[in-house]
Structure formats: structure tokens, C-alpha cells
Amino acid sequence: MNAQRLIVAALGLAALLLGAIIVFGPRLQPTPMLSGYVEGEPLYLAAPISGQLTQLFVQRGDLAAAGAPLFVVDTRTLAAQQAQAGGQVAQASSAILAARATQAQLAAQVVAARANAAEADKEDARAAHLIALGHGAVSQQDADKAHAAALAARAQLAAAERQ
């Protein structure tokens, strides 16, 4: 009987050992090791415009197919930005028209100042000629006033041209 117990115990121990080898055997083998490195490029997704997200189709870690929509941005923000840009364009157009009107006004002032200076120069030359003749047709005071008026008209022309 002792021999039978010993055989049963030996068979049980052998079965236990065989089960342990089957279960733990693959884990005891060395795992194959590969040398090298892995390259990757981070990808930061962003909308081409700023705004509030109205829909989000993916979560962190989800796989996304190429070309699949990831999110939807509220179009009201884009419409508001577009309207603002349109207003800025209209404002700039108005400023251009105002600048052209000012330029035309300044050009007209230059033409008027040139005409006044030419007329004042003629009056100054006429008065100087009459004074030189000495007939008394023009007083020295009037000749001086004509000369001063010519100088003032030339100064006004120079100022108008600078503007």
C-alpha cells in the first residue's frame, strides 16, 4: 500500500510539474530584442479659423480616417469677422475718396495762388516801371504796397505748393 501511495504521489507531482511547464514555459523563454529606434512627428490639429467648436467628432486617442471631419467651428464668428473686414474696406475706401478730394482742393489752391502771384508780380512790375519814369502817376507808397503784395502772393504760392 505504501508503494501505491508513493506511485500516486509521484504521478500527482509529475502532473503538477507538467502543468507548471505548460503554463509558465513560454514565459521563461527570452523575448526577442530588436535594436534601433522609432521616429515620429507630432501632429497638432487646429482649425484654419478661430471660433467656438459646435461639434466634435473624435476624442483623444481615437483613430481617424484620412479626410474624415474632426470638428465643426461655429460659422457666426467667421461671418462677424468677414463683416468687420468689409466695414474696414468701406472705411478705407471712404478715406481714399476724402484724400483725393483734399488733394483736388489743394491743387485748386495752388492754381489760384499761382494766378494771384502772377497778377501781383504784374502790378509790382507796372508800379516799379511808372516810378522809374517819374511822371508821378503812382506814388511810392502804392508801389511799395504792390511790391509787398507780390511778395505775399509768392509766399502763399510756396505754402500752397508745399501742402
Tab-separated table of N, CA and C in Angstrom:
chain	number	residue	atom	x	y	z
A	1	MET	N	0.789	-1.160	0.000
A	1	MET	CA	0.000	0.000	0.000
A	1	MET	C	0.859	1.262	0.000
A	2	ASN	N	1.912	1.147	0.648
A	2	ASN	CA	2.853	2.243	0.680
A	2	ASN	C	3.405	2.526	-0.712
A	3	ALA	N	3.610	1.507	-1.446
A	3	ALA	CA	4.144	1.662	-2.779
A	3	ALA	C	3.116	2.326	-3.679
A	4	GLN	N	1.859	1.991	-3.479
A	4	GLN	CA	0.800	2.610	-4.281
A	4	GLN	C	0.699	4.096	-3.970
A	5	ARG	N	0.784	4.426	-2.718
A	5	ARG	CA	0.716	5.844	-2.317
A	5	ARG	C	1.887	6.612	-2.903
A	6	LEU	N	3.020	5.994	-2.902
A	6	LEU	CA	4.202	6.632	-3.418
A	6	LEU	C	4.061	6.844	-4.929
A	7	ILE	N	3.478	5.886	-5.643
A	7	ILE	CA	3.290	6.000	-7.084
A	7	ILE	C	2.255	7.086	-7.377
A	8	VAL	N	1.162	7.132	-6.622
A	8	VAL	CA	0.122	8.149	-6.818
A	8	VAL	C	0.694	9.535	-6.538
A	9	ALA	N	1.485	9.645	-5.478
A	9	ALA	CA	2.084	10.934	-5.132
A	9	ALA	C	3.060	11.353	-6.224
A	10	ALA	N	3.839	10.419	-6.759
A	10	ALA	CA	4.798	10.726	-7.807
A	10	ALA	C	4.077	11.138	-9.078
A	11	LEU	N	2.973	10.437	-9.418
A	11	LEU	CA	2.195	10.812	-10.604
A	11	LEU	C	1.535	12.191	-10.423
A	12	GLY	N	1.029	12.461	-9.249
A	12	GLY	CA	0.434	13.782	-8.972
A	12	GLY	C	1.465	14.889	-9.082
A	13	LEU	N	2.652	14.600	-8.524
A	13	LEU	CA	3.725	15.595	-8.600
A	13	LEU	C	4.162	15.783	-10.058
A	14	ALA	N	4.211	14.718	-10.842
A	14	ALA	CA	4.580	14.815	-12.249
A	14	ALA	C	3.528	15.608	-13.021
A	15	ALA	N	2.238	15.380	-12.723
A	15	ALA	CA	1.154	16.119	-13.382
A	15	ALA	C	1.237	17.606	-13.033
A	16	LEU	N	1.517	17.902	-11.783
A	16	LEU	CA	1.651	19.284	-11.343
A	16	LEU	C	2.836	19.949	-12.036
A	17	LEU	N	3.940	19.232	-12.132
A	17	LEU	CA	5.125	19.753	-12.794
A	17	LEU	C	4.859	19.966	-14.290
A	18	LEU	N	4.172	19.051	-14.934
A	18	LEU	CA	3.826	19.181	-16.348
A	18	LEU	C	2.903	20.383	-16.579
A	19	GLY	N	1.927	20.601	-15.711
A	19	GLY	CA	1.027	21.762	-15.814
A	19	GLY	C	1.785	23.073	-15.654
A	20	ALA	N	2.722	23.098	-14.701
A	20	ALA	CA	3.523	24.307	-14.491
A	20	ALA	C	4.369	24.607	-15.711
A	21	ILE	N	4.923	23.585	-16.350
A	21	ILE	CA	5.746	23.789	-17.544
A	21	ILE	C	4.889	24.311	-18.689
A	22	ILE	N	3.690	23.749	-18.828
A	22	ILE	CA	2.804	24.202	-19.902
A	22	ILE	C	2.398	25.658	-19.691
A	23	VAL	N	2.078	26.028	-18.453
A	23	VAL	CA	1.607	27.389	-18.171
A	23	VAL	C	2.765	28.381	-18.188
A	24	PHE	N	3.835	28.083	-17.488
A	24	PHE	CA	4.911	29.062	-17.326
A	24	PHE	C	6.054	28.879	-18.316
A	25	GLY	N	6.053	27.847	-19.102
A	25	GLY	CA	7.144	27.553	-20.029
A	25	GLY	C	7.384	28.659	-21.043
A	26	PRO	N	6.337	29.141	-21.762
A	26	PRO	CA	6.575	30.194	-22.758
A	26	PRO	C	7.118	31.487	-22.148
A	27	ARG	N	6.805	31.715	-20.914
A	27	ARG	CA	7.283	32.954	-20.265
A	27	ARG	C	8.749	32.867	-19.882
A	28	LEU	N	9.235	31.711	-19.757
A	28	LEU	CA	10.623	31.555	-19.348
A	28	LEU	C	11.581	31.742	-20.515
A	29	GLN	N	11.072	31.641	-21.743
A	29	GLN	CA	11.938	31.838	-22.897
A	29	GLN	C	12.250	33.326	-23.045
A	30	PRO	N	13.460	33.663	-23.458
A	30	PRO	CA	13.797	35.084	-23.610
A	30	PRO	C	13.001	35.699	-24.782
A	31	THR	N	12.478	36.905	-24.572
A	31	THR	CA	11.756	37.605	-25.625
A	31	THR	C	12.758	38.159	-26.627
A	32	PRO	N	12.425	38.092	-27.904
A	32	PRO	CA	13.374	38.616	-28.893
A	32	PRO	C	13.518	40.132	-28.734
A	33	MET	N	14.733	40.621	-28.811
A	33	MET	CA	15.021	42.030	-28.621
A	33	MET	C	15.468	42.611	-29.946
A	34	LEU	N	14.868	43.711	-30.326
A	34	LEU	CA	15.232	44.392	-31.557
A	34	LEU	C	15.978	45.663	-31.213
A	35	SER	N	17.019	45.954	-31.938
A	35	SER	CA	17.745	47.191	-31.689
A	35	SER	C	17.293	48.232	-32.703
A	36	GLY	N	17.392	49.483	-32.337
A	36	GLY	CA	17.002	50.570	-33.230
A	36	GLY	C	16.167	51.592	-32.479
A	37	TYR	N	15.516	52.473	-33.250
A	37	TYR	CA	14.687	53.494	-32.645
A	37	TYR	C	13.487	53.742	-33.538
A	38	VAL	N	12.516	54.446	-32.998
A	38	VAL	CA	11.282	54.747	-33.719
A	38	VAL	C	11.206	56.246	-33.909
A	39	GLU	N	10.874	56.675	-35.115
A	39	GLU	CA	10.704	58.097	-35.384
A	39	GLU	C	9.228	58.416	-35.474
A	40	GLY	N	8.886	59.598	-35.061
A	40	GLY	CA	7.508	60.043	-35.180
A	40	GLY	C	7.465	61.552	-35.236
A	41	GLU	N	6.416	62.084	-35.819
A	41	GLU	CA	6.221	63.526	-35.871
A	41	GLU	C	4.923	63.864	-35.148
A	42	PRO	N	5.011	64.785	-34.198
A	42	PRO	CA	3.761	65.161	-33.517
A	42	PRO	C	2.849	65.917	-34.478
A	43	LEU	N	1.584	65.701	-34.338
A	43	LEU	CA	0.597	66.351	-35.192
A	43	LEU	C	-0.353	67.130	-34.300
A	44	TYR	N	-0.357	68.431	-34.460
A	44	TYR	CA	-1.237	69.291	-33.687
A	44	TYR	C	-2.338	69.779	-34.616
A	45	LEU	N	-3.529	69.337	-34.380
A	45	LEU	CA	-4.651	69.713	-35.221
A	45	LEU	C	-5.215	71.042	-34.759
A	46	ALA	N	-5.553	71.878	-35.713
A	46	ALA	CA	-6.152	73.172	-35.399
A	46	ALA	C	-7.023	73.595	-36.563
A	47	ALA	N	-7.995	74.407	-36.259
A	47	ALA	CA	-8.874	74.935	-37.298
A	47	ALA	C	-8.153	76.061	-38.030
A	48	PRO	N	-8.443	76.256	-39.315
A	48	PRO	CA	-7.812	77.353	-40.042
A	48	PRO	C	-8.345	78.716	-39.615
A	49	ILE	N	-9.446	78.735	-38.896
A	49	ILE	CA	-10.024	79.987	-38.396
A	49	ILE	C	-10.291	79.827	-36.912
A	50	SER	N	-10.379	80.932	-36.216
A	50	SER	CA	-10.693	80.866	-34.798
A	50	SER	C	-12.201	80.881	-34.615
A	51	GLY	N	-12.638	80.305	-33.544
A	51	GLY	CA	-14.068	80.282	-33.265
A	51	GLY	C	-14.389	79.208	-32.253
A	52	GLN	N	-15.641	79.097	-31.932
A	52	GLN	CA	-16.105	78.127	-30.942
A	52	GLN	C	-16.490	76.826	-31.651
A	53	LEU	N	-16.100	75.678	-31.058
A	53	LEU	CA	-16.465	74.386	-31.626
A	53	LEU	C	-17.943	74.116	-31.374
A	54	THR	N	-18.645	73.710	-32.415
A	54	THR	CA	-20.048	73.345	-32.246
A	54	THR	C	-20.216	71.831	-32.225
A	55	GLN	N	-19.333	71.108	-32.898
A	55	GLN	CA	-19.377	69.648	-32.902
A	55	GLN	C	-17.963	69.110	-32.842
A	56	LEU	N	-17.804	67.988	-32.119
A	56	LEU	CA	-16.515	67.321	-32.017
A	56	LEU	C	-16.756	65.852	-32.328
A	57	PHE	N	-16.154	65.353	-33.405
A	57	PHE	CA	-16.409	64.002	-33.871
A	57	PHE	C	-15.428	62.970	-33.331
A	58	VAL	N	-14.299	63.370	-32.783
A	58	VAL	CA	-13.298	62.431	-32.269
A	58	VAL	C	-12.897	62.837	-30.862
A	59	GLN	N	-12.373	61.868	-30.127
A	59	GLN	CA	-11.846	62.112	-28.785
A	59	GLN	C	-10.363	61.755	-28.796
A	60	ARG	N	-9.660	62.128	-27.767
A	60	ARG	CA	-8.234	61.831	-27.659
A	60	ARG	C	-8.016	60.320	-27.741
A	61	GLY	N	-7.095	59.937	-28.633
A	61	GLY	CA	-6.759	58.534	-28.788
A	61	GLY	C	-7.547	57.824	-29.870
A	62	ASP	N	-8.600	58.446	-30.394
A	62	ASP	CA	-9.387	57.824	-31.459
A	62	ASP	C	-8.590	57.790	-32.750
A	63	LEU	N	-8.843	56.759	-33.560
A	63	LEU	CA	-8.257	56.696	-34.891
A	63	LEU	C	-9.194	57.427	-35.841
A	64	ALA	N	-8.644	58.224	-36.706
A	64	ALA	CA	-9.454	58.973	-37.660
A	64	ALA	C	-8.989	58.632	-39.066
A	65	ALA	N	-9.939	58.429	-39.944
A	65	ALA	CA	-9.619	58.139	-41.338
A	65	ALA	C	-9.178	59.430	-42.026
A	66	ALA	N	-8.361	59.281	-43.049
A	66	ALA	CA	-7.889	60.447	-43.796
A	66	ALA	C	-9.081	61.145	-44.440
A	67	GLY	N	-9.159	62.439	-44.264
A	67	GLY	CA	-10.227	63.233	-44.863
A	67	GLY	C	-11.517	63.254	-44.062
A	68	ALA	N	-11.576	62.506	-42.970
A	68	ALA	CA	-12.804	62.476	-42.162
A	68	ALA	C	-12.904	63.765	-41.357
A	69	PRO	N	-14.108	64.306	-41.196
A	69	PRO	CA	-14.255	65.532	-40.394
A	69	PRO	C	-13.946	65.247	-38.927
A	70	LEU	N	-13.239	66.158	-38.305
A	70	LEU	CA	-12.873	66.004	-36.902
A	70	LEU	C	-13.715	66.890	-35.996
A	71	PHE	N	-14.036	68.096	-36.492
A	71	PHE	CA	-14.817	69.036	-35.691
A	71	PHE	C	-15.471	70.040	-36.613
A	72	VAL	N	-16.398	70.811	-36.048
A	72	VAL	CA	-17.083	71.880	-36.780
A	72	VAL	C	-16.945	73.153	-35.950
A	73	VAL	N	-16.541	74.227	-36.607
A	73	VAL	CA	-16.380	75.525	-35.943
A	73	VAL	C	-17.614	76.376	-36.233
A	74	ASP	N	-18.062	77.119	-35.235
A	74	ASP	CA	-19.231	77.985	-35.377
A	74	ASP	C	-18.973	79.024	-36.466
A	75	THR	N	-19.842	79.089	-37.452
A	75	THR	CA	-19.637	79.989	-38.585
A	75	THR	C	-20.027	81.431	-38.264
A	76	ARG	N	-20.706	81.648	-37.169
A	76	ARG	CA	-21.088	83.027	-36.838
A	76	ARG	C	-19.870	83.890	-36.567
A	77	THR	N	-18.840	83.315	-35.965
A	77	THR	CA	-17.613	84.068	-35.706
A	77	THR	C	-16.962	84.477	-37.019
A	78	LEU	N	-16.899	83.547	-37.954
A	78	LEU	CA	-16.316	83.847	-39.261
A	78	LEU	C	-17.139	84.910	-39.982
A	79	ALA	N	-18.462	84.812	-39.895
A	79	ALA	CA	-19.320	85.810	-40.549
A	79	ALA	C	-19.108	87.184	-39.922
A	80	ALA	N	-18.950	87.228	-38.607
A	80	ALA	CA	-18.703	88.510	-37.938
A	80	ALA	C	-17.353	89.087	-38.353
A	81	GLN	N	-16.339	88.236	-38.457
A	81	GLN	CA	-15.021	88.704	-38.892
A	81	GLN	C	-15.083	89.194	-40.333
A	82	GLN	N	-15.844	88.516	-41.155
A	82	GLN	CA	-15.994	88.922	-42.554
A	82	GLN	C	-16.708	90.272	-42.638
A	83	ALA	N	-17.751	90.448	-41.840
A	83	ALA	CA	-18.466	91.724	-41.832
A	83	ALA	C	-17.562	92.851	-41.334
A	84	GLN	N	-16.748	92.546	-40.327
A	84	GLN	CA	-15.820	93.557	-39.807
A	84	GLN	C	-14.804	93.947	-40.883
A	85	ALA	N	-14.282	92.963	-41.595
A	85	ALA	CA	-13.325	93.254	-42.663
A	85	ALA	C	-13.985	94.069	-43.769
A	86	GLY	N	-15.255	93.761	-44.086
A	86	GLY	CA	-15.981	94.550	-45.081
A	86	GLY	C	-16.144	95.995	-44.637
A	87	GLY	N	-16.431	96.191	-43.356
A	87	GLY	CA	-16.530	97.550	-42.828
A	87	GLY	C	-15.211	98.299	-42.900
A	88	GLN	N	-14.119	97.588	-42.628
A	88	GLN	CA	-12.802	98.221	-42.718
A	88	GLN	C	-12.473	98.603	-44.162
A	89	VAL	N	-12.885	97.758	-45.107
A	89	VAL	CA	-12.655	98.080	-46.520
A	89	VAL	C	-13.452	99.316	-46.906
A	90	ALA	N	-14.715	99.380	-46.467
A	90	ALA	CA	-15.546	100.551	-46.784
A	90	ALA	C	-14.961	101.810	-46.157
A	91	GLN	N	-14.468	101.681	-44.931
A	91	GLN	CA	-13.857	102.835	-44.257
A	91	GLN	C	-12.602	103.288	-45.002
A	92	ALA	N	-11.786	102.341	-45.437
A	92	ALA	CA	-10.578	102.698	-46.180
A	92	ALA	C	-10.925	103.338	-47.517
A	93	SER	N	-11.990	102.849	-48.172
A	93	SER	CA	-12.417	103.454	-49.441
A	93	SER	C	-12.873	104.892	-49.229
A	94	SER	N	-13.595	105.116	-48.145
A	94	SER	CA	-14.032	106.485	-47.828
A	94	SER	C	-12.835	107.390	-47.550
A	95	ALA	N	-11.847	106.853	-46.842
A	95	ALA	CA	-10.647	107.644	-46.558
A	95	ALA	C	-9.905	107.982	-47.845
A	96	ILE	N	-9.875	107.049	-48.796
A	96	ILE	CA	-9.220	107.313	-50.085
A	96	ILE	C	-9.954	108.414	-50.835
A	97	LEU	N	-11.295	108.339	-50.852
A	97	LEU	CA	-12.075	109.375	-51.536
A	97	LEU	C	-11.871	110.737	-50.882
A	98	ALA	N	-11.823	110.750	-49.547
A	98	ALA	CA	-11.600	112.021	-48.840
A	98	ALA	C	-10.210	112.575	-49.150
A	99	ALA	N	-9.218	111.698	-49.221
A	99	ALA	CA	-7.855	112.146	-49.539
A	99	ALA	C	-7.775	112.695	-50.959
A	100	ARG	N	-8.491	112.047	-51.885
A	100	ARG	CA	-8.497	112.551	-53.266
A	100	ARG	C	-9.187	113.910	-53.350
A	101	ALA	N	-10.265	114.077	-52.583
A	101	ALA	CA	-10.949	115.370	-52.577
A	101	ALA	C	-10.045	116.455	-51.993
A	102	THR	N	-9.338	116.123	-50.927
A	102	THR	CA	-8.400	117.082	-50.323
A	102	THR	C	-7.285	117.413	-51.298
A	103	GLN	N	-6.803	116.396	-52.011
A	103	GLN	CA	-5.748	116.624	-52.999
A	103	GLN	C	-6.238	117.555	-54.110
A	104	ALA	N	-7.458	117.351	-54.576
A	104	ALA	CA	-8.011	118.216	-55.625
A	104	ALA	C	-8.183	119.637	-55.111
A	105	GLN	N	-8.615	119.763	-53.864
A	105	GLN	CA	-8.785	121.095	-53.271
A	105	GLN	C	-7.437	121.809	-53.149
A	106	LEU	N	-6.413	121.072	-52.711
A	106	LEU	CA	-5.084	121.674	-52.586
A	106	LEU	C	-4.522	122.052	-53.958
A	107	ALA	N	-4.796	121.226	-54.969
A	107	ALA	CA	-4.341	121.555	-56.323
A	107	ALA	C	-5.014	122.829	-56.822
A	108	ALA	N	-6.308	122.964	-56.512
A	108	ALA	CA	-7.031	124.187	-56.906
A	108	ALA	C	-6.467	125.400	-56.177
A	109	GLN	N	-6.092	125.231	-54.926
A	109	GLN	CA	-5.491	126.342	-54.174
A	109	GLN	C	-4.149	126.740	-54.777
A	110	VAL	N	-3.379	125.775	-55.255
A	110	VAL	CA	-2.092	126.085	-55.895
A	110	VAL	C	-2.331	126.871	-57.171
A	111	VAL	N	-3.327	126.458	-57.967
A	111	VAL	CA	-3.631	127.178	-59.213
A	111	VAL	C	-4.053	128.608	-58.893
A	112	ALA	N	-4.904	128.780	-57.886
A	112	ALA	CA	-5.356	130.119	-57.505
A	112	ALA	C	-4.196	130.958	-56.980
A	113	ALA	N	-3.337	130.346	-56.165
A	113	ALA	CA	-2.192	131.091	-55.618
A	113	ALA	C	-1.223	131.479	-56.729
A	114	ARG	N	-1.060	130.613	-57.729
A	114	ARG	CA	-0.188	130.925	-58.866
A	114	ARG	C	-0.745	132.113	-59.657
A	115	ALA	N	-2.056	132.107	-59.860
A	115	ALA	CA	-2.685	133.216	-60.589
A	115	ALA	C	-2.557	134.521	-59.804
A	116	ASN	N	-2.787	134.465	-58.497
A	116	ASN	CA	-2.643	135.669	-57.656
A	116	ASN	C	-1.208	136.174	-57.672
A	117	ALA	N	-0.241	135.261	-57.617
A	117	ALA	CA	1.159	135.674	-57.625
A	117	ALA	C	1.527	136.303	-58.965
A	118	ALA	N	1.027	135.746	-60.052
A	118	ALA	CA	1.316	136.316	-61.375
A	118	ALA	C	0.723	137.717	-61.490
A	119	GLU	N	-0.514	137.867	-61.040
A	119	GLU	CA	-1.164	139.199	-61.085
A	119	GLU	C	-0.426	140.190	-60.194
A	120	ALA	N	-0.013	139.763	-58.998
A	120	ALA	CA	0.712	140.658	-58.092
A	120	ALA	C	2.073	141.036	-58.660
A	121	ASP	N	2.742	140.104	-59.341
A	121	ASP	CA	4.029	140.406	-59.971
A	121	ASP	C	3.858	141.442	-61.086
A	122	LYS	N	2.767	141.306	-61.860
A	122	LYS	CA	2.496	142.294	-62.929
A	122	LYS	C	2.255	143.667	-62.329
A	123	GLU	N	1.454	143.732	-61.263
A	123	GLU	CA	1.174	145.024	-60.616
A	123	GLU	C	2.464	145.613	-60.056
A	124	ASP	N	3.305	144.782	-59.478
A	124	ASP	CA	4.571	145.263	-58.923
A	124	ASP	C	5.469	145.792	-60.041
A	125	ALA	N	5.561	145.056	-61.146
A	125	ALA	CA	6.392	145.499	-62.273
A	125	ALA	C	5.856	146.792	-62.874
A	126	ARG	N	4.523	146.917	-63.021
A	126	ARG	CA	3.907	148.129	-63.572
A	126	ARG	C	4.184	149.331	-62.678
A	127	ALA	N	4.018	149.128	-61.357
A	127	ALA	CA	4.258	150.238	-60.426
A	127	ALA	C	5.726	150.635	-60.425
A	128	ALA	N	6.616	149.657	-60.482
A	128	ALA	CA	8.049	149.960	-60.500
A	128	ALA	C	8.429	150.702	-61.780
A	129	HIS	N	7.797	150.302	-62.900
A	129	HIS	CA	8.072	150.976	-64.175
A	129	HIS	C	7.598	152.432	-64.134
A	130	LEU	N	6.387	152.643	-63.595
A	130	LEU	CA	5.865	154.011	-63.518
A	130	LEU	C	6.688	154.874	-62.572
A	131	ILE	N	7.174	154.288	-61.478
A	131	ILE	CA	8.034	155.051	-60.551
A	131	ILE	C	9.328	155.408	-61.258
A	132	ALA	N	9.860	154.482	-62.051
A	132	ALA	CA	11.120	154.730	-62.757
A	132	ALA	C	10.959	155.836	-63.801
A	133	LEU	N	9.757	155.939	-64.416
A	133	LEU	CA	9.532	157.008	-65.389
A	133	LEU	C	9.464	158.379	-64.713
A	134	GLY	N	9.005	158.363	-63.479
A	134	GLY	CA	8.983	159.600	-62.700
A	134	GLY	C	7.897	160.571	-63.079
A	135	HIS	N	6.813	160.185	-63.671
A	135	HIS	CA	5.738	161.093	-64.050
A	135	HIS	C	4.787	161.374	-62.898
A	136	GLY	N	4.923	160.635	-61.798
A	136	GLY	CA	4.036	160.856	-60.666
A	136	GLY	C	2.699	160.170	-60.828
A	137	ALA	N	2.563	159.251	-61.758
A	137	ALA	CA	1.299	158.549	-61.970
A	137	ALA	C	1.005	157.603	-60.805
A	138	VAL	N	2.052	157.132	-60.132
A	138	VAL	CA	1.901	156.224	-58.997
A	138	VAL	C	2.764	156.753	-57.879
A	139	SER	N	2.225	156.736	-56.672
A	139	SER	CA	3.021	157.192	-55.535
A	139	SER	C	3.965	156.080	-55.095
A	140	GLN	N	4.990	156.463	-54.390
A	140	GLN	CA	5.957	155.479	-53.891
A	140	GLN	C	5.280	154.514	-52.923
A	141	GLN	N	4.314	155.043	-52.175
A	141	GLN	CA	3.589	154.208	-51.223
A	141	GLN	C	2.802	153.113	-51.959
A	142	ASP	N	2.149	153.463	-53.063
A	142	ASP	CA	1.399	152.473	-53.836
A	142	ASP	C	2.348	151.445	-54.463
A	143	ALA	N	3.510	151.914	-54.916
A	143	ALA	CA	4.493	150.993	-55.491
A	143	ALA	C	5.002	150.029	-54.428
A	144	ASP	N	5.216	150.532	-53.208
A	144	ASP	CA	5.665	149.666	-52.109
A	144	ASP	C	4.579	148.648	-51.745
A	145	LYS	N	3.329	149.093	-51.747
A	145	LYS	CA	2.225	148.172	-51.456
A	145	LYS	C	2.139	147.077	-52.535
A	146	ALA	N	2.342	147.441	-53.791
A	146	ALA	CA	2.297	146.456	-54.876
A	146	ALA	C	3.439	145.452	-54.722
A	147	HIS	N	4.623	145.970	-54.333
A	147	HIS	CA	5.763	145.071	-54.126
A	147	HIS	C	5.504	144.115	-52.952
A	148	ALA	N	4.978	144.641	-51.857
A	148	ALA	CA	4.659	143.809	-50.694
A	148	ALA	C	3.584	142.777	-51.048
A	149	ALA	N	2.589	143.169	-51.841
A	149	ALA	CA	1.539	142.247	-52.255
A	149	ALA	C	2.120	141.139	-53.128
A	150	ALA	N	3.084	141.466	-53.970
A	150	ALA	CA	3.723	140.454	-54.816
A	150	ALA	C	4.513	139.467	-53.961
A	151	LEU	N	5.247	139.987	-52.960
A	151	LEU	CA	5.996	139.102	-52.069
A	151	LEU	C	5.061	138.181	-51.285
A	152	ALA	N	3.960	138.735	-50.788
A	152	ALA	CA	2.984	137.932	-50.033
A	152	ALA	C	2.348	136.873	-50.936
A	153	ALA	N	2.033	137.234	-52.171
A	153	ALA	CA	1.426	136.281	-53.099
A	153	ALA	C	2.400	135.153	-53.423
A	154	ARG	N	3.695	135.443	-53.576
A	154	ARG	CA	4.686	134.397	-53.832
A	154	ARG	C	4.835	133.471	-52.617
A	155	ALA	N	4.769	134.046	-51.423
A	155	ALA	CA	4.865	133.233	-50.193
A	155	ALA	C	3.642	132.311	-50.090
A	156	GLN	N	2.448	132.828	-50.418
A	156	GLN	CA	1.243	131.998	-50.398
A	156	GLN	C	1.343	130.879	-51.430
A	157	LEU	N	1.913	131.178	-52.597
A	157	LEU	CA	2.091	130.151	-53.623
A	157	LEU	C	3.042	129.081	-53.128
A	158	ALA	N	4.146	129.462	-52.509
A	158	ALA	CA	5.106	128.478	-51.981
A	158	ALA	C	4.454	127.604	-50.915
A	159	ALA	N	3.654	128.232	-50.040
A	159	ALA	CA	2.979	127.442	-48.988
A	159	ALA	C	1.964	126.476	-49.593
A	160	ALA	N	1.234	126.911	-50.604
A	160	ALA	CA	0.246	126.050	-51.252
A	160	ALA	C	0.928	124.892	-51.962
A	161	GLU	N	2.074	125.133	-52.583
A	161	GLU	CA	2.817	124.073	-53.262
A	161	GLU	C	3.373	123.060	-52.275
A	162	ARG	N	3.783	123.521	-51.095
A	162	ARG	CA	4.296	122.586	-50.076
A	162	ARG	C	3.190	121.667	-49.579
A	163	GLN	N	1.976	122.203	-49.464
A	163	GLN	CA	0.870	121.361	-48.984
A	163	GLN	C	0.508	120.356	-50.037
